[in-house]
Structures are given as C-alpha cells and as structure tokens.
Amino acid sequence: MDVLFTFVPRENQQERLQAEFPEVNFRFLYKNKSFLPTADIVVTYGEDLTAEDIESADNLKWIMVASAGIEKMPHAAIAKKGIIVSNVKGIHKTPMAESALAHLLSLKRSLPFIYENQRNREWNRKTKSSELAGSTAVLFGPGAIGSEIGRLLQAFGVKTIGCNRSGNDAEYMDEMVSIENVSAVLPNADIVLSVLPSTKETYHLLKKEHFQAMKEDAIFMNLGRGDLVEDQVMLEALESGEIGYAILDVFEEEPLPADHPYWKMDNVIISPHVSSHSGKYVERALDVFIPNLHAWIKGDKSPSNPVDMKRGY
Amino acid sequence: MDVLFTFVPRENQQERLQAEFPEVNFRFLYKNKSFLPTADIVVTYGEDLTAEDIESADNLKWIMVASAGIEKMPHAAIAKKGIIVSNVKGIHKTPMAESALAHLLSLKRSLPFIYENQRNREWNRKTKSSELAGSTAVLFGPGAIGSEIGRLLQAFGVKTIGCNRSGNDAEYMDEMVSIENVSAVLPNADIVLSVLPSTKETYHLLKKEHFQAMKEDAIFMNLGRGDLVEDQVMLEALESGEIGYAILDVFEEEPLPADHPYWKMDNVIISPHVSSHSGKYVERALDVFIPNLHAWIKGDKSPSNPVDMKRGY
C-alpha cells in the first residue's frame, strides 16, 4: 500500500508511522505530487490538489486532510470518483480557542499598550484596561472549535450566545439563536466571533445591517474564513465606527495584499491565518490518522471525521 | 462624621456616596491630607500616609485601603493608636487573573510576533506558537487572587501546584507544596507565578537555587511584589538561560529606572504595575466600602477584610 504525504512530518514522526505500519510504503514529499498516480491514500493540508490531480490518481481511495478547511479541494472531481475524504476537525480546537482568548484578553488587559511602552522604554501606567468578565459574546458556528471557545469564555464569566442555522442547542452556549434571527441579539454583544467554514451559505453572510446592529465598541473576531464578510462591508464598519475593533485571522484575499487599507488601521489586528498553529499539530493529526489507517488496512473503510464533498464540511 | 478620600472617585461615584450617606461629610482630595486632623475615616490607595500623618489624625478610627498592598503604610504608628485597617482584597482577583492569563496566552500564541509583523506590514506566518494546555504551573500565594488564576489555568488544562507556608490545601490547586519544599516541584513547572505580598517572610524569598531548579524554558511571572526576588538574581537567571522568560508587573524599584538592564532584554515583559487596573475598580471598592460604612455608622466597628498591621496582610 502506498501512502503519500504532501507535507513532511518531523523525522521522529516519520519513524513512528513506519514502525506502526512496516508493510506500508510511505512517501513524505513537500508539495510534490509525482507519486500521486500510484498512491492509495493521500495525506494533505488540503490546499494542493487539483481536479487534474484527482483524475490522474488511479488508485486513490482516501484523502486524509490534516486540516479543517477543505474549500480549496476539487469537490466535484473527488465526489465523482467516490474517493473518501476525512479531516481532523477536533484537533484545532485547543490552539484556536487559546488564540481567541489570547487576542480578547490582550485587548482588554492593554497588552498592545504595555508592549509599545516597553519598546519605547517608557514606564507608562495610563492603561485603559477593562475586563472580559461580564461581557456578552455571540459565536457564529458553535461546533467543536466554537464550543471550546464558549467553554473558556464562560470560565471568564462571559455570557455566550451561539448562532447556527437551526438555532438548536450547542455545548457551552447560554443561549442559542438562528442565523435568521441574529440581529435581535447583536445589539447586546460586546464580542462577535465567527469560526464558520466557507460554504455557499456562509459566503458574505454578514452584511452591513449586522454591523450596524452591533455596539459601537464591539470587538468583531473572524477565525473562520475571510469570505464571511465582504471587504468593503468590513472596512465601512470599522471606518464609520459601527464597531470598535476587528481581530482578523482570515481575509478575503490571503496573503493580505500589501496595499490593503487594514494595514494602516489602528482598530484592526491582522493575524496572518495562524490561529490554529501549534507545535503539537502534526503529532495530533497522526493520533487521528494512525488508528484510522489500522482500521482501513483491516477493511474498515470509514475513517473518523468523514467530510461530505457535496455539502462542503 | 468626616470621611476623607485621598483619591477622587468619578462624579457619579461621589454622588452615589453622598446619596447613600446624607449625614456624612465627604471630602475627595487627591493626595491632599490637610483634612486628616479631623477625619474619622480615611479611604486611601495606601501609599500616601506617614507616621506623622497618623500622629496628627486625632479622630481617625478606620483606614479603608482601596488596594491590597499595605506595605507602604506606617504599620507601627497605626497599630499603636489602635486604628482599624481594612482593604479590598477580593476585588483585584478578576483583573489580575485576566492579566495573568492574557500574558501567558499572548506568549504561547505568538501575539508579540503577530503585532510586530503587523507594525512592519509584513504577512509572516512563521509563528512558533505553542499551547498553554498540558502545562504545569507553580503558584506562590494561592489566596483570593492566586486561586482565581488557578481556576482559569485549570480551565485551560494546566496542572496547578499551589505553594504556601504550610503546604495546606488551597482552592483550584491540583497539588500543594510548602515553600520549604518547593524546589522539589520547580523542575516540573512550565510556569512559575507569584502573587505574594511584600512581608518579612517573602523578602528575597526566591533565590538563585530556585531559578536553577526551573526548566530552561520556564516562564516566571511576578504579579505580587518586586522584592520577592533580588534584581541581581533575576538578571542572572535570565541572562544565563536558567529560565526562558520573565513577565514582571512589579519591580524592586518602581518606576523601573530608565537605565535598568530589563529594558534591553528580549526575554522580559515589563508591565508597569498595572495588572490590577480596571475600569471597574473604584466602583467595586465602593461596593465593599458602602455596606461597611453603613454598619460602622450603626456601631459595628468590624469592617470586612480587616488587615493585621503587625502581620502585614
């Protein structure tokens, strides 16, 4: 059996795989797809496969995406050939939730101000610190990651309002609201946070009227995908003071163009799509992959975290 | 009855006090002590009273300190006249615990790196992000503030080891150790954090051997008082790589002198004694003071959070 990784795990991780599966022929090749035509399984970050690649992959039965975002995959070509796709959804929740809390607490507790004064070697105690405690947060997409963020926000004494299509209950949410009715709760939110994936339904989902409904000092945070909000809508909300602050980890165009207005704005935090980064990442992805591969070899062709190529998540 | 504030609450807070106590003569005078000789009660941040002041205060029966640190008070003079002292211990716990988590998460999730790249208008994804989850923290002083930090650390999946004189149990600590035996657990700690007050016993409590026992990449955080560690010991620990990082909110000399080596070190965060700052601070102090003053007027001379001037906390 041939397993192609289109990224290169650390030496000890490669050894771990080879020791677990002496019968498997592993190839670890950074963005090199020359072995795709013979590969039975591909492990990828999900950004490097084209419809042509899929056409050429005669033996391919399973694509394991070591990431959560699958919007850059050639969905139709994969669906047509009936290739199974799975991802590692759960493994992002810890680093992403920690990033969400890091950014929110940093603003509330004046860390940018503290760092700036230190850089200028200035002892300046005139902070405008406030507290996360007692805030209200609206969370779009209370799934694995969103609920983990909700759990931590609740620990800080934040009221959490989850927002999904149905408005049905989700974990660690004090209240729920459907996307349709979200405008009713936005005026109460000190924090509006999205971890929504990119799908047809989430494309430009947040509109001018949503930002107009928010508090003037609301913090908007997008850790999901950049196409949730049209750039122009986001810029107007920030420039006109409809909201106070945006913490953006994702953008309509990535990398963010060098001449983008965000770079000059002092009420935007530009995080270059790194909220899921973690030194523990590949290790955790292998913790998901290894039992799935054992099962696969024994004939169980239903890996955990299957992804529906038609639905998009 | 005369009540002297040596700081000036906001207009609406002054009105709140006067409305609650129409019979009381309040004076709100920033660092002006001319009315001390006639004051029955003084409300102070605890940094502006001398032994001579206490001598001259013929009517003074109660000093309410709207802060937790009382080491700058003239203890002997106060104890001699039998003046009751109380503070607002509990009200620091939320802002201080949020600052502690803000600083730790910021380092783990690469916020200084993200901010720096944004300043340089550079899209740079080469973070070295790690996670707070799975760490071990040793907390010196697991009282009101320390336990609140412990509670939040536990929510992030951090193992908490509390350290006090007795080694007796404290809230939100997975384990306890006495100060005497702390060297046995320091080698396991990713984070070593102190919120200890300044007392005879805590003066230069942490010594070279303690830092030598810590991990090379340990984060040391001092939110208590600067005289916990001698400057020279702290500098050597940071320069020789005995520890990885120091987050210091308190210093042996404050303001930190302009020529202090810390200003040039890139493994030190200089937070200018602001971790307890919060827009909600004075409001909360009044929430403590008002019921105590009502009781005092009715004859109950035992305000909450009494401070023992002999013991020092």
JSON list of C-alpha atoms in Angstrom, two decimals, chain B residues 26 52 69 156 197 219 237 254 271 287 293-294 304-305:
[
{"chain": "B", "resi": 26, "resn": "PHE", "atom": "CA", "xyz": [-17.18, 63.52, 52.40]},
{"chain": "B", "resi": 52, "resn": "GLU", "atom": "CA", "xyz": [3.43, 61.80, 61.25]},
{"chain": "B", "resi": 69, "resn": "GLY", "atom": "CA", "xyz": [-0.82, 46.22, 49.15]},
{"chain": "B", "resi": 156, "resn": "PHE", "atom": "CA", "xyz": [-7.12, 25.70, 30.06]},
{"chain": "B", "resi": 197, "resn": "PRO", "atom": "CA", "xyz": [2.53, 40.28, 49.14]},
{"chain": "B", "resi": 219, "resn": "ILE", "atom": "CA", "xyz": [8.10, 31.37, 32.23]},
{"chain": "B", "resi": 237, "resn": "ALA", "atom": "CA", "xyz": [18.58, 33.72, 35.77]},
{"chain": "B", "resi": 254, "resn": "GLU", "atom": "CA", "xyz": [9.33, 51.41, 40.79]},
{"chain": "B", "resi": 271, "resn": "SER", "atom": "CA", "xyz": [4.34, 45.57, 32.72]},
{"chain": "B", "resi": 287, "resn": "ASP", "atom": "CA", "xyz": [-19.29, 48.15, 46.72]},
{"chain": "B", "resi": 293, "resn": "LEU", "atom": "CA", "xyz": [-19.77, 52.27, 56.33]},
{"chain": "B", "resi": 294, "resn": "HIS", "atom": "CA", "xyz": [-23.48, 51.62, 56.91]},
{"chain": "B", "resi": 304, "resn": "SER", "atom": "CA", "xyz": [-14.81, 43.19, 56.11]},
{"chain": "B", "resi": 305, "resn": "ASN", "atom": "CA", "xyz": [-11.26, 42.35, 55.00]}
]
